[in-house]
Coordinates of C-alpha atoms and ligand atoms in Angstrom, one line a residue:
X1 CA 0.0 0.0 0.0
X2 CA 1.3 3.6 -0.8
X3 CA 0.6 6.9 0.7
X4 CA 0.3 9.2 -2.0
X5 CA -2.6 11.4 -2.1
X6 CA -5.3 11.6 1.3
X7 CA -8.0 10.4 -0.8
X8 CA -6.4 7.0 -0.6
X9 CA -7.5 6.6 3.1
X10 CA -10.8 5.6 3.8
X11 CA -12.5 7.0 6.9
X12 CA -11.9 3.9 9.1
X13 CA -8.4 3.9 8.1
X14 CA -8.0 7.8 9.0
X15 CA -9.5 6.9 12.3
X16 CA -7.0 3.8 13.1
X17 CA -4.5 5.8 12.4
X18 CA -5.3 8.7 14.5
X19 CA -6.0 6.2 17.2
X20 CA -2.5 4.3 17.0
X21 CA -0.9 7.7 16.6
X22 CA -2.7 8.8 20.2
X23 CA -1.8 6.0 21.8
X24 CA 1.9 5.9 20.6
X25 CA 2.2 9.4 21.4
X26 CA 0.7 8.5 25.0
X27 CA 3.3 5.6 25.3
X28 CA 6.4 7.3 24.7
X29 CA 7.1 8.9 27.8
X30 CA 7.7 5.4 29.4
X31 CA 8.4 3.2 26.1
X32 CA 10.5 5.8 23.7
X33 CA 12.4 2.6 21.7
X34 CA 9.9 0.0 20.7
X35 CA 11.6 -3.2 17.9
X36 CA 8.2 -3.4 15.8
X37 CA 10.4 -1.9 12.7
X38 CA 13.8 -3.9 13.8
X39 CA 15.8 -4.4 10.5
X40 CA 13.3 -2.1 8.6
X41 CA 15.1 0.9 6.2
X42 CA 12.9 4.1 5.2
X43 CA 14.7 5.8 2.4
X44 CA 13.9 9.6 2.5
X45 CA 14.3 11.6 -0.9
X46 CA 14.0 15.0 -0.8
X47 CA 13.7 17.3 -4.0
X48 CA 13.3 20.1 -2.1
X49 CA 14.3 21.3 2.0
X50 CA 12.7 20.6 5.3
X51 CA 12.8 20.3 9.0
X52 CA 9.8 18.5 10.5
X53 CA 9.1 16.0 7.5
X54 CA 13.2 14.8 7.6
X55 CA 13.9 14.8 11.3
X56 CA 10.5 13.4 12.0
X57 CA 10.4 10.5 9.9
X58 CA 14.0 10.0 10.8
X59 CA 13.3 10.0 14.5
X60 CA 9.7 7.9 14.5
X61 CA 12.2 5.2 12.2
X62 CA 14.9 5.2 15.1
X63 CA 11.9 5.2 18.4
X64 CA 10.4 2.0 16.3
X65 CA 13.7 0.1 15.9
X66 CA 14.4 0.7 12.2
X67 CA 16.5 2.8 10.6
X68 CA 16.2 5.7 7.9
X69 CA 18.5 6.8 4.8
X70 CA 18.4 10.5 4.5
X71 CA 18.9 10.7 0.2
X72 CA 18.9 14.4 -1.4
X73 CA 17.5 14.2 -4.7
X74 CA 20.7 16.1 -6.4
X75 CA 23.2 13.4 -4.8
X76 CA 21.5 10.5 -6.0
X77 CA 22.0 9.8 -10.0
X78 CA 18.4 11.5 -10.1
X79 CA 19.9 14.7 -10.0
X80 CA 21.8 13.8 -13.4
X81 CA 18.9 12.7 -15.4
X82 CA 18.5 8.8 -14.2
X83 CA 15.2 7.7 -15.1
X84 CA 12.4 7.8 -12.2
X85 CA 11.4 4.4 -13.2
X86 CA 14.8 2.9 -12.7
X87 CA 15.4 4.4 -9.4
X88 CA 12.4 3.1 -8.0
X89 CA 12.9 -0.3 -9.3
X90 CA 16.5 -0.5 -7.4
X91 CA 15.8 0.9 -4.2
X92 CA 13.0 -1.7 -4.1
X93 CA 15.6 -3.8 -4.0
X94 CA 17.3 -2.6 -0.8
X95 CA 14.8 -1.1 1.1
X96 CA 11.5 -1.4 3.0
X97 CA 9.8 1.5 2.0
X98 CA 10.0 5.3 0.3
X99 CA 9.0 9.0 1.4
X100 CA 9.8 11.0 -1.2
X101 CA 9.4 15.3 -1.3
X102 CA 9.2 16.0 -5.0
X103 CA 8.4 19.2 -6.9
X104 CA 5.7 17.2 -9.2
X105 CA 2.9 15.1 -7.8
X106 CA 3.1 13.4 -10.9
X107 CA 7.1 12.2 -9.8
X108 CA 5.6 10.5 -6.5
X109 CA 2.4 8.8 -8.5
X110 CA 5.6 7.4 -11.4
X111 CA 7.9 6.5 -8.3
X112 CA 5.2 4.0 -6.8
X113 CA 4.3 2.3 -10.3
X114 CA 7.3 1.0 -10.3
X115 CA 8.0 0.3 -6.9
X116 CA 7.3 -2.9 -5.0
X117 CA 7.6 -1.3 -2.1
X118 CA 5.5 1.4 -0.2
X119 CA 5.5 4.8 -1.2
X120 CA 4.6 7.8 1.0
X121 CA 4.2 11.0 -0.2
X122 CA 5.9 13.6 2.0
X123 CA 5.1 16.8 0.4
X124 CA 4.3 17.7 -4.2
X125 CA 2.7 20.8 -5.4
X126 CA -0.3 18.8 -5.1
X127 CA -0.4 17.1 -2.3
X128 CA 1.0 16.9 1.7
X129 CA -0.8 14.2 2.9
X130 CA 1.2 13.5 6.2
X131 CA 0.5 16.6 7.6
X132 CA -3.4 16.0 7.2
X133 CA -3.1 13.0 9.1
X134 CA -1.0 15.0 12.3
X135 CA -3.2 17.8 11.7
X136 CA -6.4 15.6 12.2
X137 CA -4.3 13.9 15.2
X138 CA -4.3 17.4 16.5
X139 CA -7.6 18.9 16.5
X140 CA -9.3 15.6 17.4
X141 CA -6.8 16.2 20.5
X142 CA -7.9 19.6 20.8
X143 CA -11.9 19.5 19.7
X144 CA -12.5 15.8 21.1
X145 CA -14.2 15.4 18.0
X146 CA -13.7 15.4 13.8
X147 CA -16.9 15.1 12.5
X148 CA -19.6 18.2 12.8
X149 CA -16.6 21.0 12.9
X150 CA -15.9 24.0 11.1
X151 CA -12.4 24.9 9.0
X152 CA -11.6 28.1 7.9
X153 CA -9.0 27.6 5.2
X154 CA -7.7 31.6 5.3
X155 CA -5.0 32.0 2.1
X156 CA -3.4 30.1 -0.6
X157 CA -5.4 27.2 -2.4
X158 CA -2.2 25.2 -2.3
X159 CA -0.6 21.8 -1.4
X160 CA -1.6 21.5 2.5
X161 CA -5.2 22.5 1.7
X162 CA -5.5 20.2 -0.8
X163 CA -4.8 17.4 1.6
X164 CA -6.5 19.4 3.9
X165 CA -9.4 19.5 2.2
X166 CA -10.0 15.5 1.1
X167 CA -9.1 14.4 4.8
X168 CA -11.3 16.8 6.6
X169 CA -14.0 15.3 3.9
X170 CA -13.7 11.9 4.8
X171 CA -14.1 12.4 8.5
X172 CA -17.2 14.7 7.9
X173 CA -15.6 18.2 9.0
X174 CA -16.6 21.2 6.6
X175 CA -14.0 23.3 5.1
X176 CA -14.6 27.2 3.9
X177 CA -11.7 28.3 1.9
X178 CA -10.8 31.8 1.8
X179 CA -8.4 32.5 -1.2
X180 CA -7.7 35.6 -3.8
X181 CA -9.8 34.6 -7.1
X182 CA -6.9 32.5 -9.1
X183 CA -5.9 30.6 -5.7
X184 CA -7.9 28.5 -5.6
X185 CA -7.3 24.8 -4.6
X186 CA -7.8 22.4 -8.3
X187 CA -11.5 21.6 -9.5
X188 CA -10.1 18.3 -9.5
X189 CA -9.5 18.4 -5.5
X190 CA -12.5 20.1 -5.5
X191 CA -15.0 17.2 -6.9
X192 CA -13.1 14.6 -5.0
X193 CA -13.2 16.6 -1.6
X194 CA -17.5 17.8 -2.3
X195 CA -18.4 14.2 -3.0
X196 CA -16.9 12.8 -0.4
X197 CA -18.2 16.1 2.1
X198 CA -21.1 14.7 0.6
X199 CA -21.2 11.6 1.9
X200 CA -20.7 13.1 6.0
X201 CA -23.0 15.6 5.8
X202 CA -20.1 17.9 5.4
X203 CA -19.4 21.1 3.1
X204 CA -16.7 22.4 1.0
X205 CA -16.9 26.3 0.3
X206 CA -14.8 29.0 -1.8
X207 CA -15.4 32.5 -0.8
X208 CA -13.3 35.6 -0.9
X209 CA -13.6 37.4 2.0
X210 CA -11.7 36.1 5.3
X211 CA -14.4 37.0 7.5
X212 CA -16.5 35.3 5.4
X213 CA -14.6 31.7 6.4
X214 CA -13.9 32.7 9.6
X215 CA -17.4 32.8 11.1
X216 CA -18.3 30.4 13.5
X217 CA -15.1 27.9 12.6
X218 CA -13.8 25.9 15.4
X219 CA -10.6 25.9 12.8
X220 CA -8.4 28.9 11.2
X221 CA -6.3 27.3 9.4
X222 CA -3.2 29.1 7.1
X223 CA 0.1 28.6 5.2
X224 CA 2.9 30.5 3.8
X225 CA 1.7 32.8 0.5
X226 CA 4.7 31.6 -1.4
X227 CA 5.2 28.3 -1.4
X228 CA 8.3 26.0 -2.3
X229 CA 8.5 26.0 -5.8
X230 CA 6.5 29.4 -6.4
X231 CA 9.1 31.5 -5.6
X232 CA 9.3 33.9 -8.9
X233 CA 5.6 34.7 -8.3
X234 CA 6.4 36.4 -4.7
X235 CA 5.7 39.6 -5.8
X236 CA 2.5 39.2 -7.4
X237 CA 1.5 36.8 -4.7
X238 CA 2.2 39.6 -1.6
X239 CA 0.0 41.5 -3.3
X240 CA -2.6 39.0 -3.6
X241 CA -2.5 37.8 -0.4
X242 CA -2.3 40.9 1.9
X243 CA -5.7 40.6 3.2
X244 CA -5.3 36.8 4.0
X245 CA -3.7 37.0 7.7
X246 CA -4.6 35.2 10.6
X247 CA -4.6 38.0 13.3
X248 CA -6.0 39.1 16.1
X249 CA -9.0 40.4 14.5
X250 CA -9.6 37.5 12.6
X251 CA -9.5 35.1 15.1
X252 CA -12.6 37.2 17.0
X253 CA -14.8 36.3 14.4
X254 CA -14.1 33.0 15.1
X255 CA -15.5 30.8 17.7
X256 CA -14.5 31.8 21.5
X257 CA -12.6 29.2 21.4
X258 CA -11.5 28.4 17.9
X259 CA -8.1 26.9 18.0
X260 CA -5.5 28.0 15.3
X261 CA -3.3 26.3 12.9
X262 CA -0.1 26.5 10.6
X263 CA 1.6 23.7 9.2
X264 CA 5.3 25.6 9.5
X265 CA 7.5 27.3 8.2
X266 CA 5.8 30.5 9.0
X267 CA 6.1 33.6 7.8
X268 CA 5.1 35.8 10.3
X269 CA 3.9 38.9 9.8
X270 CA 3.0 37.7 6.5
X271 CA -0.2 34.6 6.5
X272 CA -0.1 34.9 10.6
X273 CA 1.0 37.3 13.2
X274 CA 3.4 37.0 15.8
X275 CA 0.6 37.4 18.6
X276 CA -1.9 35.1 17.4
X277 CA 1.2 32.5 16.7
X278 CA 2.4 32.3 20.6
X279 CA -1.4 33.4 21.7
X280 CA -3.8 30.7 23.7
X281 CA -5.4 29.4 20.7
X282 CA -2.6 28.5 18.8
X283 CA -2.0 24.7 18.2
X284 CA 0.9 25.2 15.6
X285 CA 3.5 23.9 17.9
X286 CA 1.4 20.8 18.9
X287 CA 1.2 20.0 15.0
X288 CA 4.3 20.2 14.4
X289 CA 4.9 18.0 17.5
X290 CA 1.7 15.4 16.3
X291 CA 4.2 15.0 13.1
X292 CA 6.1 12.1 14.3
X293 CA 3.2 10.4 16.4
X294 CA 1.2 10.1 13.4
X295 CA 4.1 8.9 11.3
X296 CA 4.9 6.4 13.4
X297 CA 1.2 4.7 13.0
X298 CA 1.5 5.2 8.9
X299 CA 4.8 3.4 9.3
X300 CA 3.6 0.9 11.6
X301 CA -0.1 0.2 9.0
X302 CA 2.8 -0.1 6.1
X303 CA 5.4 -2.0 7.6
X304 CA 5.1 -4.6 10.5
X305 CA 4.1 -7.9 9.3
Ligands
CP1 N1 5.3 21.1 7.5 C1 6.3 20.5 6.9 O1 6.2 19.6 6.1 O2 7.5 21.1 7.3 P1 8.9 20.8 6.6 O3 9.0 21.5 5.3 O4 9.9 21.4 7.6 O5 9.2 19.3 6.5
NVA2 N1 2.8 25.0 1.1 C1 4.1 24.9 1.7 C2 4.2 23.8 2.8 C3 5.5 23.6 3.4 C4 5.5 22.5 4.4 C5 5.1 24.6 0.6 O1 4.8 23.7 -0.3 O2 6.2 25.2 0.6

């Protein structure tokens, strides 16, 4: 089984996972260094930088008794043109699974065609499935509950709401997106996340004003306005995005006690302000945190016998 898009869990799985993920979490205090993944090897290729997606999959690899192979894309003979196909096909051969970080979704989808071994997406310009799954981790944590609430998606249609936007879906939460006209998440995403909304009694909304998304959500929800990747558009997008910020202001719209979250890096003073970063409602650092604990139960579903 591969992790590449969060359309290819199905509610019951979502809701394992986040249950083996709270559970793990709960455990580690007193059992850091478990031996399910003994003699297990993760390769990790990365296209592009990162903090929590590296050191977190590295670390949940080590605390389950397995091991992980840091691989930067321009090292390996990927870098010099070797084919995607090829690549995939030999590290089958030596390890237990894949996470690749690629530019193109469509790199990850070729990757696991020709792999015989798991593939998990972690992080296209599509897609960033593994931070859905901490993020639901974390407001289930937070809210007690998935199904019934309210997101307020406040900038960029891009990668993390796509995700975003299928997972909350599936687990019946509603999703209002607030984005500049031209930002908005793909009618492809779209379709897939309103028929499964459908399904929950959920509902997945464009609008253009902030406020607009902000009313009554137990969620505010943003991301950087320049993504990885989208960095010759900054100037255009700055403009764009000015009035998407999660501040002070915003957040009273929300529910009283609306909780607030960022998958990181952060750009503050750009999509978020400092305040409402280190303020009460803030659950950015938790997420960030809920990272590994949710890794560690996708690596667990895909790897012990
Ligand atoms: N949220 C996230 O994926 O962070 P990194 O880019 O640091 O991995
Ligand atoms: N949307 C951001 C997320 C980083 C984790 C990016 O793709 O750069």
């Amino acid at each position: 089984m591969h992790l590449i898009s969060m359309s290819d869990l199905t509610l019951e799985e979502i809701e394992a996972l986040i249950e083996d993920a709270g559970r793990l979490k709960a455990e580690r205090g007193s059992q850091r260094l478990r031996d399910d993944l003994k003699g297990k090897v993760l390769g990790l290729i990365f296209e592009k930088p990162s903090t929590r997606t590296r050191v977190s999959f590295e670390v949940a690899m080590l605390e389950l008794g397995g091991h992980a192979i840091y691989l930067n894309w321009n090292d390996l003979q990927l870098g010099r043109g070797e084919r995607i196909k090829d690549t995939a096909r030999v590290l089958s051969s030596y390890l237990s699974a894949v996470m690749i970080r690629a530019f193109r979704h469509e790199t990850v989808v070729e990757f696991a065609a020709h792999a015989s071994i798991p593939v998990i997406n972690g992080l296209t310009n599509l897609e960033h499935p593994c931070q859905t799954l901490a993020d639901l981790l974390t407001i289930k944590e937070r809210k007690g509950r998935l199904s019934g609430l309210k997101l307020a998606w406040i900038g960029d249609g891009n990668n993390v709401c796509n995700s975003l936007l299928l997972g909350a879906a599936t687990v019946g939460m509603s999703v209002s997106v607030a984005c500049p006209e031209g930002y908005e998440p793909p009618a492809s995403i779209l379709e897939r996340a309103r028929a499964l909304a459908e399904k929950r009694g959920a509902e997945i909304k464009i609008v253009r004003e902030p406020a607009d998304a902000a009313k009554d959500a137990d969620v505010l929800y943003t991301d950087v306005w320049v993504s990885m990747g989208d960095e010759a558009e900054r100037e255009r997008r700055l403009k764009a995005f000015q009035r998407y910020q999660i501040n002070e202001r915003l957040l009273g719209i929300a529910k009283s006690d609306a909780i607030v979250m960022h998958c990181m890096p952060a750009n503050v003073g750009e999509e978020i302000t400092e305040e409402v970063m280190e303020g009460e409602h803030s659950a950015i650092y938790e997420q960030a945190e809920n990272r590994l604990h949710a890794q560690k139960a996708l690596l667990l579903k895909l790897l012990s016998p």
